[in-house]
């Protein structure tokens, strides 16, 4: 006891604070993720081959808040060097998208190796930290990857006034996947969508079913109900993210101001917008032909389209994600569609999921993605999962059912 009194008072205070914070951290931050999935083939494989679903997620102890986790990822996550070669894709309306292929291929190389198609978020590009880590680690386990760049993003030219919005550009994604399949018809595609990229991917899978040419998919930090996302971003504590999104929209307008003005867009009025809600109302919704911004948000929300997804789809969200509030995550839909699964962590922010004392190491989302990809690869190699995402034994049955089914009509009220 006398040793304790020999310690200076400020060190005693530090020890008490450290103990108190450690207790708080282990009680409120360290949790096992919640997994939602219906009984079926997908569930049995997922729960037996993805161990991260059972372990505790230890968010970076000094960065557990949603704002700090989301923001610090930009500065702290490692950025391995990856060199790409770009393949431009001419779109049906005259626009341009692109595929960034890593120059260094995995060894041994084969035309039948699975390809991980990575789809970033709004204005995302192939040098995003999470994509650089995914590309590097996928190559290390012998898998190929390619990054899809939306029109106007990552140095991809914007040749028409039509910008990326998450819903209408699912046709751009379809052309990109067709390009990949032209080169590698026997290579399974495992798609990974992040944030707005996840919204596009879900709409695409729901629209094309087994004809999507995708074997399996995973999305992370996807906003499922845009109404709830906008409501969350409108809170004063979250305005920093609202302003960031608004700035990204304005960047595109400024860089292509002359083209937009020729198309009849009042760029000066759009540049006066202070929030993403105003940008959507004055520019994005009218651009896509909607009379009200609410109609546009209803169309953009992917949660009701989940029932149409026919291939294995894993979704990772953090309960504290300001872009996708916990109450908006449609976990109840797993009861109706056994092809979808939700993993919800207590912490993680938006595309954060940093883990351990050193946040530069692999985060929870990285580990989950690698385990999921390896599971899909094993299932495909064993013949349990087909090239188009159907389970073994369903072959001709699901093909006929897919031809006969009615594709969803947009918008769905």
XYZ file of C-alpha atoms in Angstrom:
413
model
C 0.000 0.000 0.000
C 2.867 2.342 0.804
C 4.011 1.990 -2.795
C 0.724 3.458 -3.970
C 1.167 6.565 -1.810
C 4.696 6.911 -3.158
C 3.285 7.400 -6.671
C 2.755 11.069 -7.638
C -0.880 12.162 -7.626
C -0.966 12.807 -11.370
C 0.188 9.235 -12.073
C -2.466 7.913 -9.699
C -5.056 9.902 -11.631
C -3.752 8.483 -14.899
C -3.948 4.910 -13.549
C -7.528 5.420 -12.367
C -8.501 6.928 -15.724
C -6.816 4.069 -17.595
C -8.636 1.427 -15.533
C -11.986 3.236 -15.906
C -11.590 3.572 -19.663
C -10.492 -0.071 -20.025
C -13.630 -1.227 -18.225
C -15.781 1.045 -20.389
C -14.015 -0.177 -23.554
C -14.524 -3.881 -22.797
C -18.131 -3.406 -21.695
C -19.410 -1.113 -24.457
C -17.049 -1.500 -27.413
C -15.728 -5.062 -27.519
C -18.557 -7.235 -28.805
C -19.162 -10.192 -31.047
C -20.900 -9.071 -34.235
C -24.589 -9.809 -34.628
C -25.230 -12.175 -37.545
C -28.635 -12.392 -39.224
C -29.280 -15.176 -41.724
C -32.087 -17.649 -42.371
C -31.628 -21.415 -42.226
C -30.391 -22.860 -45.478
C -27.337 -23.764 -47.530
C -25.814 -20.289 -47.369
C -26.121 -20.182 -43.585
C -24.504 -23.573 -43.035
C -21.472 -22.675 -45.152
C -21.134 -19.159 -43.783
C -21.239 -20.187 -40.130
C -18.818 -23.075 -40.650
C -16.223 -21.333 -42.813
C -16.114 -17.700 -41.656
C -14.627 -17.694 -38.132
C -14.748 -13.894 -37.796
C -18.488 -14.195 -37.221
C -17.789 -15.811 -33.843
C -14.913 -13.800 -32.446
C -15.020 -10.468 -30.647
C -14.280 -7.347 -32.645
C -11.722 -5.187 -30.836
C -12.003 -1.667 -32.316
C -8.913 0.512 -32.002
C -9.101 1.430 -28.272
C -8.233 5.098 -28.715
C -10.506 5.508 -31.745
C -13.850 3.861 -30.941
C -16.172 6.775 -31.727
C -18.021 6.721 -35.016
C -16.618 10.093 -36.119
C -13.028 9.321 -35.169
C -13.202 5.813 -36.678
C -14.583 7.160 -39.954
C -12.192 10.101 -40.250
C -8.974 8.543 -38.976
C -9.175 5.698 -41.468
C -8.135 8.184 -44.162
C -4.928 9.047 -42.318
C -3.962 5.880 -40.449
C -4.760 2.940 -42.717
C -1.758 1.556 -44.577
C -1.491 2.316 -48.291
C 0.506 -0.390 -50.078
C 1.730 0.553 -53.539
C -0.391 -0.841 -56.373
C 0.142 0.012 -60.042
C -2.865 -0.264 -62.372
C -3.509 -0.392 -66.086
C -6.756 1.302 -67.075
C -9.378 -0.055 -69.458
C -11.941 2.537 -70.542
C -15.538 1.473 -71.164
C -17.744 3.447 -73.522
C -21.264 3.587 -72.122
C -24.534 3.534 -74.058
C -25.236 7.240 -73.505
C -21.780 8.324 -74.587
C -20.343 8.432 -71.074
C -17.184 6.680 -69.921
C -16.475 4.290 -67.056
C -13.291 2.339 -66.415
C -11.737 -0.819 -65.010
C -8.408 -0.523 -63.187
C -6.499 -3.818 -63.415
C -3.464 -4.349 -61.134
C -0.340 -4.671 -63.280
C 1.134 -7.409 -61.086
C -0.916 -10.606 -61.460
C -1.112 -13.374 -58.834
C 0.984 -16.495 -59.318
C 0.354 -19.047 -60.669
C -1.842 -17.231 -63.174
C -4.892 -18.830 -64.796
C -7.808 -17.553 -66.886
C -10.172 -19.394 -64.543
C -8.949 -17.724 -61.348
C -11.757 -15.937 -59.478
C -11.883 -12.183 -60.068
C -12.850 -9.856 -57.230
C -14.660 -6.856 -58.705
C -14.313 -3.956 -56.262
C -16.791 -1.066 -56.463
C -15.928 2.051 -54.406
C -18.311 4.675 -53.080
C -19.177 8.199 -54.260
C -16.225 9.613 -56.224
C -14.151 6.668 -54.946
C -11.079 5.525 -56.849
C -8.570 2.688 -57.015
C -6.157 4.405 -54.601
C -8.562 4.259 -51.649
C -6.746 2.745 -48.661
C -9.211 -0.108 -48.165
C -9.023 -1.025 -51.865
C -5.211 -0.981 -51.906
C -5.168 -3.388 -48.962
C -7.792 -5.646 -50.531
C -5.987 -5.779 -53.883
C -2.651 -6.548 -52.216
C -3.973 -9.253 -49.916
C -6.129 -10.862 -52.599
C -3.064 -11.173 -54.789
C -1.202 -12.765 -51.865
C -3.792 -15.560 -51.652
C -3.697 -16.096 -55.411
C -6.781 -14.159 -56.529
C -7.181 -11.460 -59.143
C -8.955 -8.170 -58.561
C -10.177 -5.218 -60.595
C -11.575 -1.846 -59.510
C -14.631 -0.409 -61.238
C -14.499 3.365 -61.659
C -17.714 5.291 -62.108
C -18.059 8.045 -64.670
C -16.210 11.150 -63.529
C -14.398 9.408 -60.635
C -10.724 8.667 -60.116
C -9.571 10.439 -63.246
C -12.223 8.793 -65.392
C -13.536 11.433 -67.825
C -17.062 12.779 -67.507
C -18.169 12.938 -71.150
C -21.860 13.594 -70.490
C -23.760 15.632 -67.870
C -25.074 12.383 -66.371
C -23.236 11.782 -63.088
C -23.048 8.769 -60.802
C -25.993 8.351 -58.423
C -25.981 4.735 -57.217
C -29.177 3.564 -58.906
C -29.253 4.485 -62.572
C -25.598 3.553 -63.043
C -26.295 -0.126 -62.468
C -26.327 -0.361 -66.265
C -22.778 1.007 -66.312
C -21.823 -1.787 -63.941
C -23.512 -4.317 -66.214
C -21.369 -3.214 -69.167
C -18.224 -3.474 -67.044
C -19.100 -7.020 -65.962
C -19.833 -7.968 -69.574
C -16.376 -6.664 -70.518
C -14.791 -8.850 -67.858
C -16.783 -11.874 -68.991
C -15.752 -11.345 -72.609
C -12.129 -11.798 -71.559
C -12.592 -14.412 -68.852
C -15.857 -16.304 -69.466
C -14.979 -19.145 -67.083
C -13.707 -16.998 -64.212
C -16.162 -16.552 -61.309
C -16.721 -12.936 -60.296
C -16.961 -12.108 -56.593
C -18.199 -8.521 -56.277
C -17.455 -6.225 -53.364
C -19.361 -2.927 -53.071
C -18.599 -0.160 -50.592
C -21.042 2.543 -49.447
C -22.750 3.940 -52.583
C -20.987 1.217 -54.570
C -22.889 -1.300 -52.456
C -26.167 0.410 -53.343
C -25.361 0.099 -57.046
C -24.382 -3.540 -56.634
C -27.587 -4.486 -54.777
C -29.759 -2.790 -57.416
C -27.823 -4.565 -60.141
C -28.139 -8.002 -58.521
C -31.849 -7.464 -57.842
C -32.489 -6.443 -61.434
C -30.646 -9.255 -63.206
C -30.897 -12.197 -60.802
C -28.931 -15.219 -62.049
C -28.162 -13.337 -65.257
C -25.992 -10.860 -63.340
C -22.878 -12.961 -64.176
C -21.748 -12.669 -60.551
C -21.060 -15.748 -58.413
C -21.334 -14.059 -54.995
C -21.156 -10.586 -53.479
C -20.386 -8.642 -50.325
C -21.249 -5.039 -49.474
C -19.941 -2.903 -46.617
C -21.246 0.302 -45.024
C -24.181 0.415 -47.433
C -26.984 2.897 -46.777
C -30.173 0.812 -46.953
C -32.826 3.504 -46.506
C -31.819 6.877 -47.928
C -34.524 8.669 -45.925
C -32.889 7.484 -42.693
C -29.412 8.258 -44.031
C -30.398 11.835 -44.874
C -32.083 12.263 -41.498
C -28.916 11.094 -39.754
C -26.651 13.323 -41.848
C -28.863 16.308 -40.999
C -27.985 16.133 -37.309
C -25.566 18.891 -36.207
C -23.088 16.308 -34.876
C -22.896 14.670 -38.316
C -22.763 17.795 -40.481
C -19.061 17.319 -41.196
C -19.922 14.279 -43.333
C -22.842 16.091 -44.952
C -20.520 18.942 -45.929
C -17.952 16.488 -47.265
C -20.481 14.825 -49.581
C -21.733 18.227 -50.705
C -18.163 19.235 -51.522
C -17.619 16.089 -53.627
C -20.757 16.832 -55.655
C -19.669 20.446 -56.172
C -16.212 19.347 -57.318
C -17.735 17.493 -60.247
C -19.856 20.550 -61.151
C -16.892 22.938 -61.007
C -14.614 20.667 -63.058
C -17.260 20.299 -65.787
C -19.089 23.613 -65.400
C -19.265 24.472 -69.104
C -20.712 21.088 -70.063
C -23.401 21.265 -67.364
C -24.402 24.785 -68.344
C -24.802 23.696 -71.977
C -27.155 21.011 -70.680
C -29.293 23.650 -68.961
C -28.036 23.191 -65.395
C -27.954 26.363 -63.310
C -24.492 25.710 -61.909
C -24.403 28.906 -59.844
C -27.570 27.851 -58.036
C -26.217 24.348 -57.425
C -22.926 25.709 -56.084
C -24.891 27.718 -53.501
C -26.209 24.483 -51.932
C -24.922 23.909 -48.423
C -26.103 20.352 -47.797
C -26.369 17.115 -49.725
C -30.166 17.329 -49.372
C -30.164 20.612 -51.281
C -27.838 19.163 -53.943
C -30.192 16.205 -54.421
C -33.239 18.469 -54.582
C -31.869 21.112 -56.962
C -29.627 18.988 -59.142
C -29.518 15.191 -58.801
C -33.263 14.444 -58.673
C -34.179 16.717 -61.614
C -31.210 15.382 -63.598
C -32.708 11.894 -63.454
C -36.250 13.024 -64.187
C -37.834 13.001 -60.720
C -40.360 15.639 -59.764
C -39.489 15.511 -56.061
C -36.378 14.611 -54.108
C -38.458 12.177 -52.000
C -39.291 10.209 -55.138
C -35.588 10.024 -55.950
C -34.657 8.861 -52.426
C -37.355 6.213 -52.608
C -35.884 4.936 -55.857
C -32.313 4.995 -54.569
C -33.031 3.052 -51.349
C -31.960 -0.573 -51.935
C -33.591 -2.250 -48.936
C -36.804 -3.341 -50.704
C -34.869 -4.832 -53.611
C -33.116 -7.382 -51.409
C -35.945 -9.871 -51.896
C -34.970 -10.106 -55.581
C -31.312 -10.997 -54.946
C -30.711 -14.581 -56.064
C -27.005 -15.134 -55.315
C -25.158 -15.247 -51.951
C -24.873 -11.695 -50.591
C -23.142 -10.777 -47.324
C -23.590 -7.302 -45.847
C -21.370 -5.702 -43.191
C -22.588 -2.631 -41.305
C -21.593 -0.896 -38.097
C -24.397 -0.016 -35.690
C -22.867 3.455 -35.202
C -22.525 4.286 -38.921
C -23.984 7.776 -39.433
C -24.561 7.026 -43.137
C -26.594 3.917 -42.362
C -28.237 4.059 -38.902
C -28.754 0.728 -37.181
C -32.548 0.953 -37.302
C -32.447 1.253 -41.105
C -30.566 -2.039 -41.629
C -33.248 -4.460 -42.951
C -32.127 -7.546 -41.039
C -35.713 -8.847 -40.963
C -35.539 -9.562 -44.699
C -33.232 -12.492 -44.046
C -36.344 -14.378 -42.912
C -37.728 -14.106 -46.447
C -34.585 -14.406 -48.562
C -32.077 -17.101 -47.472
C -29.499 -15.766 -49.955
C -28.706 -12.674 -47.889
C -26.890 -12.301 -44.576
C -26.218 -9.280 -42.364
C -23.274 -8.833 -40.026
C -23.617 -5.847 -37.678
C -20.763 -4.722 -35.407
C -21.282 -2.444 -32.405
C -18.518 -0.089 -33.568
C -16.795 0.604 -36.858
C -18.109 3.903 -38.204
C -18.391 4.299 -41.981
C -15.840 2.097 -43.794
C -13.710 2.250 -40.642
C -13.634 -1.096 -38.810
C -10.056 -0.445 -37.634
C -8.910 -3.034 -35.140
C -6.257 -3.386 -32.452
C -3.827 -0.822 -31.074
C -2.189 -0.467 -34.498
C -4.914 0.616 -36.940
C -2.631 0.167 -39.958
C -3.082 -3.584 -39.731
C -6.003 -5.486 -41.259
C -9.349 -4.309 -39.907
C -12.433 -6.383 -39.191
C -13.896 -5.661 -42.638
C -10.666 -6.774 -44.319
C -10.561 -10.076 -42.448
C -14.253 -10.768 -43.028
C -13.915 -10.062 -46.753
C -10.893 -12.386 -47.136
C -12.609 -15.212 -45.265
C -15.786 -14.780 -47.291
C -13.917 -14.721 -50.608
C -11.995 -17.848 -49.699
C -15.252 -19.565 -48.706
C -16.846 -18.713 -52.065
C -13.744 -19.932 -53.890
C -13.851 -23.297 -52.104
C -17.559 -23.695 -52.803
C -17.036 -22.924 -56.484
C -14.025 -25.239 -56.796
C -15.996 -28.065 -55.158
C -18.970 -27.547 -57.488
C -21.364 -26.571 -54.690
C -21.743 -23.077 -56.124
C -22.154 -22.468 -59.852
C -20.623 -19.734 -61.989
C -23.859 -17.709 -61.904
C -24.314 -18.004 -58.137
C -26.769 -20.899 -57.944
C -26.319 -23.718 -55.437
C -25.613 -27.233 -56.741
C -28.762 -29.146 -57.627
C -30.622 -25.964 -58.551
C -28.981 -25.617 -62.006
C -31.634 -25.862 -64.695
C -34.436 -25.201 -62.227
C -33.180 -21.788 -61.234
C -32.365 -20.881 -64.819
C -35.937 -21.570 -65.913
C -37.337 -19.805 -62.871
C -35.179 -16.770 -63.578
C -36.342 -16.583 -67.185
C -39.966 -16.797 -66.128
C -39.851 -14.382 -63.203
C -40.875 -10.757 -63.503
C -38.002 -8.360 -62.913
C -38.808 -5.591 -60.427
C -40.561 -2.561 -61.862
C -39.044 0.790 -60.906
C -40.037 2.632 -58.851
C -41.616 0.243 -56.370
C -44.070 1.933 -54.072
